XYZ file of C-alpha atoms in Angstrom:
356
model
C -24.772 -45.668 7.579
C -26.924 -43.975 10.199
C -23.922 -41.952 11.212
C -23.629 -40.703 7.408
C -27.322 -40.054 6.925
C -27.280 -38.202 10.420
C -24.031 -36.136 9.186
C -25.866 -35.202 5.784
C -29.070 -34.103 7.561
C -26.967 -32.059 9.835
C -24.790 -30.295 7.062
C -28.108 -29.822 4.806
C -29.576 -28.148 7.767
C -26.651 -25.943 8.313
C -26.958 -24.839 4.576
C -30.477 -23.936 4.625
C -30.263 -21.879 8.122
C -27.457 -20.058 6.098
C -29.773 -19.292 2.958
C -31.603 -16.223 2.363
C -35.408 -16.855 3.079
C -37.088 -14.136 1.230
C -40.596 -14.826 2.544
C -39.570 -15.018 6.079
C -37.656 -11.510 5.814
C -40.369 -9.557 4.293
C -42.889 -10.691 6.628
C -40.590 -9.228 9.163
C -40.126 -6.274 7.333
C -43.991 -5.908 6.595
C -44.534 -6.024 10.577
C -42.428 -3.267 11.342
C -43.381 -0.952 8.136
C -46.686 -1.323 9.238
C -45.951 -0.247 12.795
C -43.977 2.722 11.410
C -46.961 3.691 9.406
C -49.470 3.450 12.350
C -47.178 5.338 14.625
C -48.326 9.112 15.698
C -45.444 10.438 17.516
C -42.152 11.759 15.931
C -39.786 10.038 18.564
C -41.706 6.717 17.854
C -41.433 6.954 13.930
C -37.888 7.879 14.297
C -37.485 4.650 16.495
C -39.370 2.328 14.624
C -37.548 3.577 11.227
C -34.277 3.384 12.289
C -34.950 -0.631 12.803
C -36.835 -0.907 9.510
C -33.795 0.665 7.885
C -31.150 -1.182 9.375
C -33.465 -4.473 8.388
C -33.816 -3.303 5.090
C -30.437 -2.275 4.537
C -29.156 -5.913 5.696
C -32.049 -7.414 3.260
C -30.586 -5.192 0.296
C -26.966 -6.854 0.714
C -28.300 -10.546 0.093
C -26.541 -11.663 -3.362
C -30.062 -12.686 -4.914
C -32.392 -9.484 -3.964
C -32.489 -8.412 -7.403
C -34.692 -11.314 -7.817
C -37.204 -9.858 -5.682
C -39.519 -6.916 -6.261
C -41.013 -5.909 -2.600
C -44.153 -5.702 -3.747
C -45.775 -6.806 -0.567
C -44.383 -3.740 1.084
C -46.993 -1.291 -0.419
C -45.957 2.109 1.533
C -42.046 1.932 -0.140
C -41.218 2.454 -3.559
C -38.638 0.064 -5.598
C -37.833 1.059 -9.104
C -35.425 -0.711 -11.670
C -33.738 0.661 -14.371
C -34.852 -0.678 -17.932
C -31.303 -2.227 -18.205
C -31.810 -3.905 -14.851
C -28.713 -2.599 -13.766
C -29.866 -0.108 -11.131
C -32.399 -0.358 -8.356
C -33.796 2.124 -5.814
C -35.790 1.340 -2.641
C -37.093 4.699 -1.184
C -39.734 5.700 1.382
C -40.565 8.799 3.333
C -41.576 9.441 6.943
C -44.131 12.422 7.523
C -43.320 14.406 10.632
C -45.927 16.147 12.974
C -45.143 19.484 11.524
C -45.785 17.955 7.967
C -41.978 18.027 7.209
C -40.812 15.013 5.305
C -37.775 12.700 6.366
C -36.559 10.746 3.153
C -34.705 7.488 2.934
C -33.305 5.413 0.042
C -30.860 2.879 -1.072
C -29.424 2.463 -4.417
C -28.344 -0.975 -5.820
C -25.901 -0.934 -8.612
C -25.343 -4.335 -10.365
C -21.828 -5.607 -11.551
C -22.824 -8.405 -13.982
C -19.154 -9.282 -14.601
C -18.452 -9.915 -10.881
C -21.951 -11.201 -10.429
C -22.611 -9.259 -7.443
C -24.013 -5.712 -6.688
C -23.140 -2.513 -4.411
C -25.424 -1.056 -1.971
C -25.186 2.783 -1.570
C -27.542 4.583 1.166
C -28.420 8.119 0.527
C -28.545 10.029 3.499
C -30.902 13.063 3.879
C -29.514 16.166 4.964
C -32.429 18.451 5.768
C -29.974 21.776 5.381
C -28.917 20.679 1.833
C -30.782 22.630 -0.308
C -31.517 21.687 -4.056
C -29.568 23.813 -6.154
C -29.278 23.438 -10.213
C -25.414 23.801 -9.994
C -23.977 21.537 -7.590
C -23.149 18.133 -7.263
C -23.662 16.050 -4.521
C -22.703 12.851 -2.871
C -24.279 9.900 -1.087
C -24.054 11.540 2.305
C -25.845 15.076 1.247
C -28.966 13.992 -0.359
C -31.568 16.848 -0.541
C -34.072 13.976 -0.135
C -36.872 13.028 -2.486
C -39.153 9.977 -3.672
C -37.907 8.653 -7.015
C -40.553 6.816 -9.406
C -38.874 6.617 -12.698
C -35.041 5.831 -13.894
C -33.976 6.500 -17.164
C -30.698 5.307 -18.307
C -28.362 7.442 -20.991
C -25.039 7.025 -22.304
C -22.434 10.014 -22.833
C -19.202 8.874 -24.215
C -18.139 5.911 -22.347
C -20.256 6.930 -19.095
C -23.454 5.915 -18.080
C -25.631 8.437 -16.407
C -29.143 7.322 -15.062
C -31.661 10.358 -15.217
C -34.312 10.076 -12.331
C -37.517 11.911 -11.966
C -38.687 12.387 -8.210
C -40.881 14.231 -5.937
C -40.077 16.565 -2.985
C -42.742 17.963 -0.067
C -40.920 21.130 -0.302
C -42.862 23.376 2.254
C -46.494 23.381 3.757
C -47.526 25.555 1.080
C -45.296 23.953 -2.163
C -44.337 20.715 -3.645
C -41.884 19.935 -5.973
C -41.019 17.675 -8.860
C -37.213 16.957 -9.925
C -35.015 15.819 -12.555
C -31.718 14.490 -11.331
C -29.032 12.195 -12.522
C -27.076 9.561 -10.760
C -23.595 8.232 -12.072
C -20.533 6.321 -10.456
C -17.149 7.479 -10.041
C -15.114 4.440 -8.905
C -16.864 3.305 -5.849
C -18.821 6.664 -5.065
C -22.417 7.756 -6.257
C -22.549 11.203 -7.591
C -25.839 13.087 -7.965
C -25.968 15.968 -10.625
C -24.443 16.082 -13.807
C -24.175 18.913 -16.595
C -26.291 17.684 -18.981
C -29.187 19.848 -18.740
C -29.095 22.835 -21.358
C -31.736 25.431 -21.012
C -31.123 28.293 -23.822
C -27.663 28.991 -23.372
C -27.418 27.624 -19.710
C -26.035 24.280 -18.400
C -27.304 22.924 -15.226
C -26.950 19.492 -13.020
C -30.524 19.117 -12.299
C -33.777 20.784 -12.539
C -36.657 21.062 -10.166
C -40.152 22.719 -10.514
C -41.687 24.286 -7.461
C -45.526 24.545 -7.230
C -48.534 25.333 -5.430
C -49.339 22.364 -3.229
C -53.066 22.876 -4.181
C -52.444 21.328 -7.802
C -50.562 18.279 -9.265
C -48.400 18.832 -12.045
C -47.146 16.259 -14.643
C -43.537 15.136 -15.102
C -43.342 11.815 -16.913
C -40.989 9.965 -19.583
C -42.533 9.268 -22.814
C -40.612 6.319 -23.785
C -42.716 6.283 -27.584
C -41.208 9.928 -28.250
C -37.793 9.525 -26.177
C -38.701 12.552 -24.091
C -39.529 13.927 -20.794
C -42.672 15.965 -20.782
C -43.817 18.420 -17.899
C -46.474 20.980 -17.298
C -44.842 24.371 -17.975
C -45.677 26.699 -14.708
C -46.553 30.358 -14.418
C -47.521 32.255 -11.305
C -51.164 32.782 -10.752
C -50.705 36.352 -11.081
C -48.148 38.598 -12.449
C -47.290 40.122 -8.824
C -46.812 36.358 -7.696
C -43.585 36.266 -9.707
C -40.963 34.501 -7.906
C -43.103 33.241 -5.352
C -43.503 29.573 -5.958
C -46.124 28.450 -4.062
C -48.414 30.381 -6.568
C -47.002 28.571 -9.483
C -49.909 26.317 -11.203
C -49.725 24.838 -14.913
C -50.464 27.149 -17.635
C -51.849 24.418 -20.067
C -48.815 24.326 -22.118
C -46.050 21.539 -21.822
C -42.319 21.493 -22.699
C -39.904 18.749 -22.740
C -36.429 17.775 -22.413
C -35.064 15.515 -25.328
C -31.646 13.946 -25.317
C -29.307 14.987 -27.954
C -25.668 14.916 -28.303
C -25.158 13.561 -24.410
C -27.498 16.447 -22.881
C -31.083 16.776 -22.151
C -31.905 19.751 -24.175
C -35.062 21.873 -23.357
C -37.734 22.037 -25.786
C -40.554 24.721 -25.285
C -44.085 24.555 -26.387
C -44.323 20.951 -27.411
C -47.742 18.742 -27.865
C -48.911 16.273 -25.415
C -50.346 13.541 -27.358
C -52.155 10.816 -25.777
C -50.907 7.025 -26.577
C -52.425 5.893 -29.809
C -52.826 2.221 -28.075
C -55.126 3.273 -25.128
C -58.033 1.447 -24.765
C -60.915 3.506 -23.331
C -64.250 2.490 -21.531
C -67.358 3.803 -22.955
C -70.908 3.930 -21.373
C -73.656 2.745 -23.896
C -77.265 1.774 -23.439
C -77.745 -2.110 -24.247
C -80.846 -2.053 -26.536
C -81.999 -5.332 -25.318
C -82.061 -4.444 -21.466
C -82.072 -0.663 -21.388
C -79.327 -0.407 -18.932
C -75.977 1.373 -18.989
C -73.095 -0.901 -19.521
C -69.129 0.136 -19.835
C -67.798 -1.009 -23.490
C -63.843 -0.929 -24.026
C -62.882 0.469 -27.442
C -59.592 1.288 -29.136
C -58.643 4.846 -28.188
C -58.581 7.294 -30.864
C -56.965 10.477 -31.128
C -56.568 13.532 -33.229
C -53.133 14.592 -33.742
C -53.023 18.494 -33.002
C -50.251 19.228 -35.373
C -52.405 18.415 -38.640
C -54.711 21.209 -38.326
C -57.766 19.183 -37.622
C -57.479 19.270 -33.768
C -58.524 21.681 -31.159
C -55.009 22.298 -29.752
C -52.615 25.062 -30.978
C -48.804 24.889 -31.295
C -48.979 28.528 -30.257
C -48.323 29.071 -26.334
C -51.315 31.101 -24.424
C -50.244 31.635 -20.976
C -53.525 30.773 -18.664
C -52.907 33.921 -16.797
C -54.102 37.572 -16.982
C -51.813 39.508 -19.595
C -50.218 42.920 -18.822
C -48.413 43.772 -21.746
C -49.478 46.085 -24.817
C -51.592 44.354 -27.434
C -49.728 43.485 -30.715
C -50.394 45.732 -33.636
C -51.787 44.464 -36.715
C -54.857 44.363 -38.938
C -58.077 44.065 -36.699
C -60.799 42.163 -37.792
C -64.076 44.120 -39.115
C -66.966 44.596 -36.783
C -69.381 42.625 -38.551
C -67.068 39.531 -38.394
C -67.345 36.921 -35.495
C -64.432 36.957 -33.117
C -63.680 34.076 -30.852
C -63.391 34.517 -27.060
C -59.679 33.895 -26.963
C -59.076 36.746 -29.636
C -61.652 39.111 -27.711
C -59.669 38.434 -24.616
C -56.157 39.051 -26.227
C -57.554 42.095 -27.559
C -58.828 43.854 -24.571
C -55.660 42.464 -22.642
C -52.834 42.159 -24.714
C -50.785 39.251 -25.017
C -47.974 38.813 -22.289
C -44.982 37.681 -23.186
C -44.153 34.195 -22.015
C -41.642 33.682 -19.252
C -39.319 30.557 -18.383
C -40.094 29.763 -14.800
C -37.293 30.733 -12.722
C -37.332 27.244 -10.685
C -35.463 25.956 -13.422
C -32.207 27.612 -13.006
C -32.885 29.164 -9.566
C -29.565 29.413 -7.747
């Protein structure tokens, strides 16, 4: 009886040793990651990151890894697709010259086989971000992804991803790309972005590092909405480190298997947002924050302050449009006076969308 009990305990011990201990592994990863973030020299960063990358790859190959979200590792990104079939684990390492090295693993779940595949994206710093090329996992331009949007075209599923890239010392990029799979191979880019009469495989927006631009998925309206960019002055056209938001918005809407560009869309706040309002307590006389239901005015109903007509927030150089002028005794708005004196500049689509 004692022999049987000892054998049982021995077999149980081997079984436990063979199991994946998530807590232990995460603690190990966290220690190495903290060391990476504390490192100052490039050689030190690369050495520590190689160890972290190797540990992460081994961790991601564990069968039950989709059950863990890596929330303890606060300086890396871990995002899942809404259908839970795709996961991206992503991080960057900044060099002493402020350039960025990017690292990413893509996990694709196979529900039928009850397993998943792990694809490592290899950052090739010489791989340019071009709109017309299909790339493989070995020739990745490098980015930090923060949103996955699954869409189906025919029998094929595409995972549209939104990301960020620290392009140069003077500029940053936001980008929209597509991840798809052909057999056992991962592909980046697909001809599903329609811009006027052109079709491209990815879209990117290079802009001044001094500003932040918005690029987000609005599930309420089924669209990817983003800031429209214009140069700070007409003389800076083509110099993307001087491109800034011009207070208008464009969007991509998925129609007939493609992301179709819609210009001059209206950005609308979510109707369900709660807002905090500062009020004076009549009893104590102190200022308190009170949560109230957010209210918004639909700008398209004619009662809002916004207009559905695009007016670039930049100096205008074209001739003013001919038409009836207001009488001298009629009051003109500041915008009307500005347009009259400077003229309306024709709106141009940022070349960053279709640059080769």
